[in-house]
mmCIF file of C-alpha atoms and ligand atoms in Angstrom:
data_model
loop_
_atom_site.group_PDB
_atom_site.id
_atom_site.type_symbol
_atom_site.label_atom_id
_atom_site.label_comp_id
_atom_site.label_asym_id
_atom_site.label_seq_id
_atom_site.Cartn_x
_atom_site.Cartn_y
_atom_site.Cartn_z
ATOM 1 C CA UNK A 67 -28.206 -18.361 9.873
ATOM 2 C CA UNK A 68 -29.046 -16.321 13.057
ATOM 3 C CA UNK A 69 -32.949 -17.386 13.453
ATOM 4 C CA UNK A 70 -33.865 -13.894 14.816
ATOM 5 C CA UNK A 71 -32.541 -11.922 12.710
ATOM 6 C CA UNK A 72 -34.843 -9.106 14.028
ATOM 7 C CA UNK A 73 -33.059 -8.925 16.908
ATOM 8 C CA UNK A 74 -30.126 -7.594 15.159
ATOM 9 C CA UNK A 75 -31.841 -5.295 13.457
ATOM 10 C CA UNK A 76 -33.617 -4.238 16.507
ATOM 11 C CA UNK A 77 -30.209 -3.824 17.871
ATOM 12 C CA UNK A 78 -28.809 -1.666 15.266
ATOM 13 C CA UNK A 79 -31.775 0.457 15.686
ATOM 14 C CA UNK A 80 -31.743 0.941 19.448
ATOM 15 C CA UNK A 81 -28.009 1.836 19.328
ATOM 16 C CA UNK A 82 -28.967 4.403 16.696
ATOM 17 C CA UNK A 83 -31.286 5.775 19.097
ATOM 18 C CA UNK A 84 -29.078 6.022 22.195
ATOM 19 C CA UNK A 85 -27.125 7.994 19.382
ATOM 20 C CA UNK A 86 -29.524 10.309 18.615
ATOM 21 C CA UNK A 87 -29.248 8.959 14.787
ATOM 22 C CA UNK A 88 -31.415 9.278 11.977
ATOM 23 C CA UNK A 89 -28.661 8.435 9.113
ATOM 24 C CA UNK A 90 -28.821 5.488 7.261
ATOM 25 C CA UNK A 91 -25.610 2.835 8.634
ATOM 26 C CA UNK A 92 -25.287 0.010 6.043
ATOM 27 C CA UNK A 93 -25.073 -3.453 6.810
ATOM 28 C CA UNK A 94 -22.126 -5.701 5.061
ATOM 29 C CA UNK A 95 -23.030 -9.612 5.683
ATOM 30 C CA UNK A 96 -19.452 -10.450 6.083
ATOM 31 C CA UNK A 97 -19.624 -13.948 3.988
ATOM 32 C CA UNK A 98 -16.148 -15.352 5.041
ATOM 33 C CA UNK A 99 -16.259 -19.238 5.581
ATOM 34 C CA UNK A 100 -19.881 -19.472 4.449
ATOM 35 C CA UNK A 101 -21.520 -21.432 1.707
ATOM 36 C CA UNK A 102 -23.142 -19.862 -1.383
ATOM 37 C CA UNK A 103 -26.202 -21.087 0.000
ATOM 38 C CA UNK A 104 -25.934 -19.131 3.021
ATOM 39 C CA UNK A 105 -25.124 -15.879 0.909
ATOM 40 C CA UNK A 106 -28.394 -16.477 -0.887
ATOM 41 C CA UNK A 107 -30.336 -16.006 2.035
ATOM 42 C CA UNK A 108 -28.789 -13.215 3.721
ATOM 43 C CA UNK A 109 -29.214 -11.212 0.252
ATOM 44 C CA UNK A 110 -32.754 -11.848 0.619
ATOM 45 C CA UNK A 111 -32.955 -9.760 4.041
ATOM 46 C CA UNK A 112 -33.984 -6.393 3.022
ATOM 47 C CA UNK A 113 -31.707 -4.565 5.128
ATOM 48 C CA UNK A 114 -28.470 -6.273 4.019
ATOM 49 C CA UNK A 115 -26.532 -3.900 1.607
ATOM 50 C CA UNK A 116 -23.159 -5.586 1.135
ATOM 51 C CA UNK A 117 -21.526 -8.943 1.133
ATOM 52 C CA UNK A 118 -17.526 -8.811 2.936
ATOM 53 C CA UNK A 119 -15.099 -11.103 1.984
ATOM 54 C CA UNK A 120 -11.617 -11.236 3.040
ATOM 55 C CA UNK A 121 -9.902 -13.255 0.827
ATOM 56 C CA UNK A 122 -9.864 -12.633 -3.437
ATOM 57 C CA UNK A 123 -9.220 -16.554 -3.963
ATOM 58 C CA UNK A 124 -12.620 -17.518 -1.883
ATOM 59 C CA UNK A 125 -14.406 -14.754 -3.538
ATOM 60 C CA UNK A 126 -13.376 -15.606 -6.576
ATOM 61 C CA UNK A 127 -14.287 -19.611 -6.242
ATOM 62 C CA UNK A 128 -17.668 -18.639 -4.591
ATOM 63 C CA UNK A 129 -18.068 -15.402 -7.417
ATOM 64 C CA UNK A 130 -17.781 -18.119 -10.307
ATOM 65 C CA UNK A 131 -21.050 -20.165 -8.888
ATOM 66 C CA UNK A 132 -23.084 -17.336 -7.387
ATOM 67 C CA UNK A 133 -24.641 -15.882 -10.984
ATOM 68 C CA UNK A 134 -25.618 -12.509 -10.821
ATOM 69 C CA UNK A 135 -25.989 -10.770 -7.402
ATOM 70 C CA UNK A 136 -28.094 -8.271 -6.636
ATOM 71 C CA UNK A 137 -25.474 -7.123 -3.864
ATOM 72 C CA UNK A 138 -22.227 -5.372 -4.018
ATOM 73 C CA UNK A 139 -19.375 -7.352 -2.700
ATOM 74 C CA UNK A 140 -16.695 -6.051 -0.348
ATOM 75 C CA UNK A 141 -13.484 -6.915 0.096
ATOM 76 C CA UNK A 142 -12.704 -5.888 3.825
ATOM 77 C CA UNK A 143 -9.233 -8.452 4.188
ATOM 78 C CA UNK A 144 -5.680 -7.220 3.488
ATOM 79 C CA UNK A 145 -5.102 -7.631 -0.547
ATOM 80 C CA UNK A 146 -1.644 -8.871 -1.315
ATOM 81 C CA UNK A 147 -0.014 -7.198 -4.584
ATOM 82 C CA UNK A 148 -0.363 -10.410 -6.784
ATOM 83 C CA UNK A 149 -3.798 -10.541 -5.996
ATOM 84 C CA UNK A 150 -4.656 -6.832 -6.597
ATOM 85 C CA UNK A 151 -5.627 -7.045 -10.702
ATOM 86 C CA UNK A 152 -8.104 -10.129 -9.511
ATOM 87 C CA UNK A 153 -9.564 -8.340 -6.622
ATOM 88 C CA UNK A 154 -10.434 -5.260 -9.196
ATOM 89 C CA UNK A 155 -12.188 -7.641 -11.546
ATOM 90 C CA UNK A 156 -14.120 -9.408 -8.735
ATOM 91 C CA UNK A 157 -14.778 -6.641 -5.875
ATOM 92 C CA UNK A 158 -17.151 -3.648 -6.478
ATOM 93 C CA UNK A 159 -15.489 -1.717 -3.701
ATOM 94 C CA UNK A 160 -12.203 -2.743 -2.180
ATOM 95 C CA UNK A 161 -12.310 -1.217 1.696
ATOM 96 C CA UNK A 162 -8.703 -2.339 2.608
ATOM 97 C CA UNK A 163 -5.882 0.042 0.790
ATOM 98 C CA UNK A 164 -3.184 0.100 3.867
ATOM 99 C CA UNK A 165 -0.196 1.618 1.571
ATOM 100 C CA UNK A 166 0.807 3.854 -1.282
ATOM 101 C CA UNK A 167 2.255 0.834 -2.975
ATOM 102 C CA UNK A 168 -1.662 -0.828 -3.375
ATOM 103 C CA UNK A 169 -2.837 2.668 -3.893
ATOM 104 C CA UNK A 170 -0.909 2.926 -6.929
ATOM 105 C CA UNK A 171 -1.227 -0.498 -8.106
ATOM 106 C CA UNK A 172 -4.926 -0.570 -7.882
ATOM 107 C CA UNK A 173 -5.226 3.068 -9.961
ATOM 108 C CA UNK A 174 -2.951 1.215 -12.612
ATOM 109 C CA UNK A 175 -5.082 -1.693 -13.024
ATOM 110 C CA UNK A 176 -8.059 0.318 -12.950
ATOM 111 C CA UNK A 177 -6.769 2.228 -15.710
ATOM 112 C CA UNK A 178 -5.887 -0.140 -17.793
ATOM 113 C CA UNK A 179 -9.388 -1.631 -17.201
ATOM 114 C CA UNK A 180 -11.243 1.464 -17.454
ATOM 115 C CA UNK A 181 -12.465 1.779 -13.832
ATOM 116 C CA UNK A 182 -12.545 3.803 -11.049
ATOM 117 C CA UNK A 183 -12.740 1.818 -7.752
ATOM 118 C CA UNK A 184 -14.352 3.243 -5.005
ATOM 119 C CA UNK A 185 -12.232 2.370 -1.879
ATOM 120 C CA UNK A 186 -11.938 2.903 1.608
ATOM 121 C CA UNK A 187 -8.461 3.397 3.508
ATOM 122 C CA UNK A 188 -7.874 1.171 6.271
ATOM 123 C CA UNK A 189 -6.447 2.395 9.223
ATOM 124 C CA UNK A 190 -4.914 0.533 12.339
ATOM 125 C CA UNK A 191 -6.489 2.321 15.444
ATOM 126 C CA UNK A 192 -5.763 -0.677 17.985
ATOM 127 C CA UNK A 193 -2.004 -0.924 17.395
ATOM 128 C CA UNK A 194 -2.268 -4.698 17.120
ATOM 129 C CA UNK A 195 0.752 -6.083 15.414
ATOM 130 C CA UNK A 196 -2.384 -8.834 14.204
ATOM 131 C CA UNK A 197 -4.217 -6.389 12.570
ATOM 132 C CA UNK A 198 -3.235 -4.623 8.681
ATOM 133 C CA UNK A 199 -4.132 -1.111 8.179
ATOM 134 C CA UNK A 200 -1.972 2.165 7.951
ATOM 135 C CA UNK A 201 -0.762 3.727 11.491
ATOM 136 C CA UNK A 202 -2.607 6.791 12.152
ATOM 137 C CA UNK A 203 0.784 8.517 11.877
ATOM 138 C CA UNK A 204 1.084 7.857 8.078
ATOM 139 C CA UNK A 205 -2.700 8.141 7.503
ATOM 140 C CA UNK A 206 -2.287 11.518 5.908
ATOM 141 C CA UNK A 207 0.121 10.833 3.366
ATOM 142 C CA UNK A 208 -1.555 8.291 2.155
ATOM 143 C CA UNK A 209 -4.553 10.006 1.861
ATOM 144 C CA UNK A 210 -2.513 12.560 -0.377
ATOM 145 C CA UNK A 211 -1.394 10.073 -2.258
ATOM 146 C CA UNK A 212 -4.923 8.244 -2.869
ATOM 147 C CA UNK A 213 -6.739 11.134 -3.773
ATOM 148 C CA UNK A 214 -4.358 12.004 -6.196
ATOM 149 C CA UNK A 215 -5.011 8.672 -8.063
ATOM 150 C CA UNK A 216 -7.648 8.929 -10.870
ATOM 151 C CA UNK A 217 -8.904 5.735 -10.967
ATOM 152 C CA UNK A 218 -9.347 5.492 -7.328
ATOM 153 C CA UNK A 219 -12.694 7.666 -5.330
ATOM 154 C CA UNK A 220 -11.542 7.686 -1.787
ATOM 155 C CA UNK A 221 -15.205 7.267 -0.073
ATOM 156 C CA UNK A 222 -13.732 6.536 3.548
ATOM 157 C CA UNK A 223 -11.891 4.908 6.187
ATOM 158 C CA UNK A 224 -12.055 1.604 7.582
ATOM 159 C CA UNK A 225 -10.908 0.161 11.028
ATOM 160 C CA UNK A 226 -11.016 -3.546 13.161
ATOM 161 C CA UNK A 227 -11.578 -2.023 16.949
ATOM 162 C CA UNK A 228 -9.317 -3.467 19.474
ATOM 163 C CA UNK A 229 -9.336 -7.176 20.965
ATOM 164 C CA UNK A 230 -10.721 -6.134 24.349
ATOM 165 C CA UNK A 231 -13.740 -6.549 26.631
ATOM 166 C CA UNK A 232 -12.998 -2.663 27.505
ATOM 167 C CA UNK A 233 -15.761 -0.460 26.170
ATOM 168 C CA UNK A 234 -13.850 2.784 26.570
ATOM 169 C CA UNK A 235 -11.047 1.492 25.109
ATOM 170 C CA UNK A 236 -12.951 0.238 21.621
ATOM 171 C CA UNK A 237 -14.912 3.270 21.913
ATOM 172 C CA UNK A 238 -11.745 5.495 21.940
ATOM 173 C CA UNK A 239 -10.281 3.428 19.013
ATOM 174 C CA UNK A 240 -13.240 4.223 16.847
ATOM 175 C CA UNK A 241 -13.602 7.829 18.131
ATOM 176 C CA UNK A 242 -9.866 8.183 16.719
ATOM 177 C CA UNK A 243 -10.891 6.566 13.308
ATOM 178 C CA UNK A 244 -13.630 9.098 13.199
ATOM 179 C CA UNK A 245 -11.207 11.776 14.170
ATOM 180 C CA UNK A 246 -8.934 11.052 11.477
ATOM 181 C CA UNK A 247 -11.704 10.890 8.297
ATOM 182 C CA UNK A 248 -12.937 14.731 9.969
ATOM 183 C CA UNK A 249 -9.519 15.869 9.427
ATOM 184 C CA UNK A 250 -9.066 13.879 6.042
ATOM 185 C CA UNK A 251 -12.467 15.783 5.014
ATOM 186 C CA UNK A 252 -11.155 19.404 6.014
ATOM 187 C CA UNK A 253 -7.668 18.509 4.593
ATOM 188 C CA UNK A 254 -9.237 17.461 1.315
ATOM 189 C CA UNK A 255 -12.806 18.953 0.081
ATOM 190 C CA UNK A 256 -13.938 15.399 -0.182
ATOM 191 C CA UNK A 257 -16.916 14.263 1.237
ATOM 192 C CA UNK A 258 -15.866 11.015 2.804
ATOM 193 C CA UNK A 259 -19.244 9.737 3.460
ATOM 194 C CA UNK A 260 -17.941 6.142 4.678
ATOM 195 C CA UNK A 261 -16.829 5.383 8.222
ATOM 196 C CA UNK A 262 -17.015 1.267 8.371
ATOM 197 C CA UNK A 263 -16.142 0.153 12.056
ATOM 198 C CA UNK A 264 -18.076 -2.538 13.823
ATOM 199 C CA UNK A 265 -18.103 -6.457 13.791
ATOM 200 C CA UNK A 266 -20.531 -8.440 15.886
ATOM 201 C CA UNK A 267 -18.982 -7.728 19.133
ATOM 202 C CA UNK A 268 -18.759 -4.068 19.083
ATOM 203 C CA UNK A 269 -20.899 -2.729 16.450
ATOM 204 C CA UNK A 270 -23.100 -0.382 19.193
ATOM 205 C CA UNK A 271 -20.236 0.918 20.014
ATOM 206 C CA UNK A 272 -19.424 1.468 16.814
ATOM 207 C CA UNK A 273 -22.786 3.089 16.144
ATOM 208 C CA UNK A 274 -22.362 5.682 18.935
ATOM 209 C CA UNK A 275 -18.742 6.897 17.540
ATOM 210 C CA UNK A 276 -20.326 7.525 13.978
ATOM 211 C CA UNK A 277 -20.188 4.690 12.009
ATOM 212 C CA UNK A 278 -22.028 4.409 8.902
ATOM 213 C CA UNK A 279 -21.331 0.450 7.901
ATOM 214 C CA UNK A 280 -21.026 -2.480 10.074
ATOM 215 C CA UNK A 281 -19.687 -5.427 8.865
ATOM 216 C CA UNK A 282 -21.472 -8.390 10.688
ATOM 217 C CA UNK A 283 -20.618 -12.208 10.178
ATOM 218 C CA UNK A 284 -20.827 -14.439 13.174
ATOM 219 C CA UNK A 285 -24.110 -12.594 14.537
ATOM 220 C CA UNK A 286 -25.844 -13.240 11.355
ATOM 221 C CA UNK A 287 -24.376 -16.434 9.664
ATOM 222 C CA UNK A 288 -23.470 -18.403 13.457
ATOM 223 C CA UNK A 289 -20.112 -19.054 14.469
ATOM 224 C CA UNK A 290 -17.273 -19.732 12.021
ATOM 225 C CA UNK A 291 -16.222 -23.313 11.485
ATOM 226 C CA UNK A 292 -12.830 -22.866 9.774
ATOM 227 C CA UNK A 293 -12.393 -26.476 9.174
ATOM 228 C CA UNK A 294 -15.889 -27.946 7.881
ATOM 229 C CA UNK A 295 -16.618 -25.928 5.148
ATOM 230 C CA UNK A 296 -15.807 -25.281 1.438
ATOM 231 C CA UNK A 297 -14.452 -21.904 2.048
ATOM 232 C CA UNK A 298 -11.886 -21.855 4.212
ATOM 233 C CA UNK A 299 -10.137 -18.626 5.425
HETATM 234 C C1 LIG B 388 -14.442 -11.399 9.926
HETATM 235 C C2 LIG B 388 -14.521 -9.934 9.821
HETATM 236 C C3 LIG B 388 -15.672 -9.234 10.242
HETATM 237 C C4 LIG B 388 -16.875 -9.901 10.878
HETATM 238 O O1 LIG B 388 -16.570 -10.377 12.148
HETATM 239 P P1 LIG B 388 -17.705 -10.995 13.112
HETATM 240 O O2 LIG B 388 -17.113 -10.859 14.451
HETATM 241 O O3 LIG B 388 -17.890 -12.398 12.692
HETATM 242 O O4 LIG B 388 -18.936 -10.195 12.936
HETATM 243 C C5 LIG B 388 -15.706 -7.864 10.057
HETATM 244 N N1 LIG B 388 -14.664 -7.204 9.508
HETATM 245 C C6 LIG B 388 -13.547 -7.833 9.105
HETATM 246 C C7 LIG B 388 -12.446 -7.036 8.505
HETATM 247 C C8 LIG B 388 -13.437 -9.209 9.244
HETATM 248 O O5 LIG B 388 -12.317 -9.823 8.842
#
């Protein structure tokens, strides 16, 4: 764990202010990689809303020895069709629906379980071949098909900004995610109160082009050692 933490919340207020922002932005602790034990104290931080966790299996193994958090957890990695009736039981919000296919799987499973997920439509804005996420071409029709799912309450978008070291560039990427969830909101009625964009590298940025939940892991937990611990990735 990060031993000033106040420096990142310092941080996240000082880009609020260049921003002229008074809005609350939620925080996700992205727990990828990390020990329960490490979880446990970064739910004791007052300002941390969510945990994010890419992957259903290493939620699931970490979910079963946890007990009873007083956090919602996120998943924020690309779910996999086989994994989707696992990730409903485990995940209070699942931020990464990239096609119509998930879309209607999840509101089936939901159904049957007597949900309705809240979830967030992820969106590629970089163009990365790496990343998941709709293209912003066929963001719309998913969005018509999501919000016609009952089970499902489209709260937002979602988007990874761009592997670069150029600010105008990231800037522009999230600028286009917030773009696309203004013209989702017109097109729709809904409210869309979610815009997550921002990791540890570019979450000011983030901040300035609207976004209203980072999702922070290295900056809070250290770097990521993907072969040492119990949780691999
Ligand atoms: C790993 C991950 C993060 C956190 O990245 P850091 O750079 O460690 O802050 C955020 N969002 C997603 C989707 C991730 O996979």
């Amino acid at each position: 764990m990060n031993k000033d933490i106040n420096m990142i919340y310092e941080r996240i207020q000082k880009a609020k202010e260049k921003a002229g922002r008074k809005d609350k932005i939620s925080f996700a602790a992205v727990s990828k990689t990390r020990t329960v034990e490490e979880m446990k104290e970064a739910e004791k931080i007052s300002w941390v809303d969510f945990f994010g966790e890419n992957r259903v299996q290493e939620a699931e193994s970490k979910r079963k020895i946890y007990g009873t958090s007083k956090i919602s957890w996120r998943l924020i990695g690309h779910l996999q069709a086989n994994k989707a009736r696992k990730a409903v039981e485990l995940f209070d919000y699942i931020d990464s629906v990239d096609s119509s296919d998930l879309a209607l799987r999840l509101n089936r499973i939901a159904g049957e379980t007597g949900k309705v997920i809240p979830v967030l439509i992820e969106v590629n804005t970089s163009g990365e071949a790496s990343k998941s996420g709709i293209s912003p071409e066929n963001f719309n029709s998913l969005v018509d098909i999501v919000v016609k799912q009952e089970n499902l309450r489209l709260d937002g978008l979602m988007t990874v900004g761009p592997i670069t070291e150029d600010e105008r560039e990231i800037r522009s990427a999230f600028a286009n995610l917030r773009t696309l969830s203004e013209n989702a909101r017109e097109k729709t009625g809904l409210t869309l109160p979610v815009l997550s964009m921002g990791m540890s590298g570019d979450f000011e940025s983030a901040i300035l082009e609207g976004s209203t939940l980072i999702r922070i892991g290295t900056l809070l937990f250290g770097p990521r050692n993907y072969t040492e611990k119990n949780f691999m990735i």
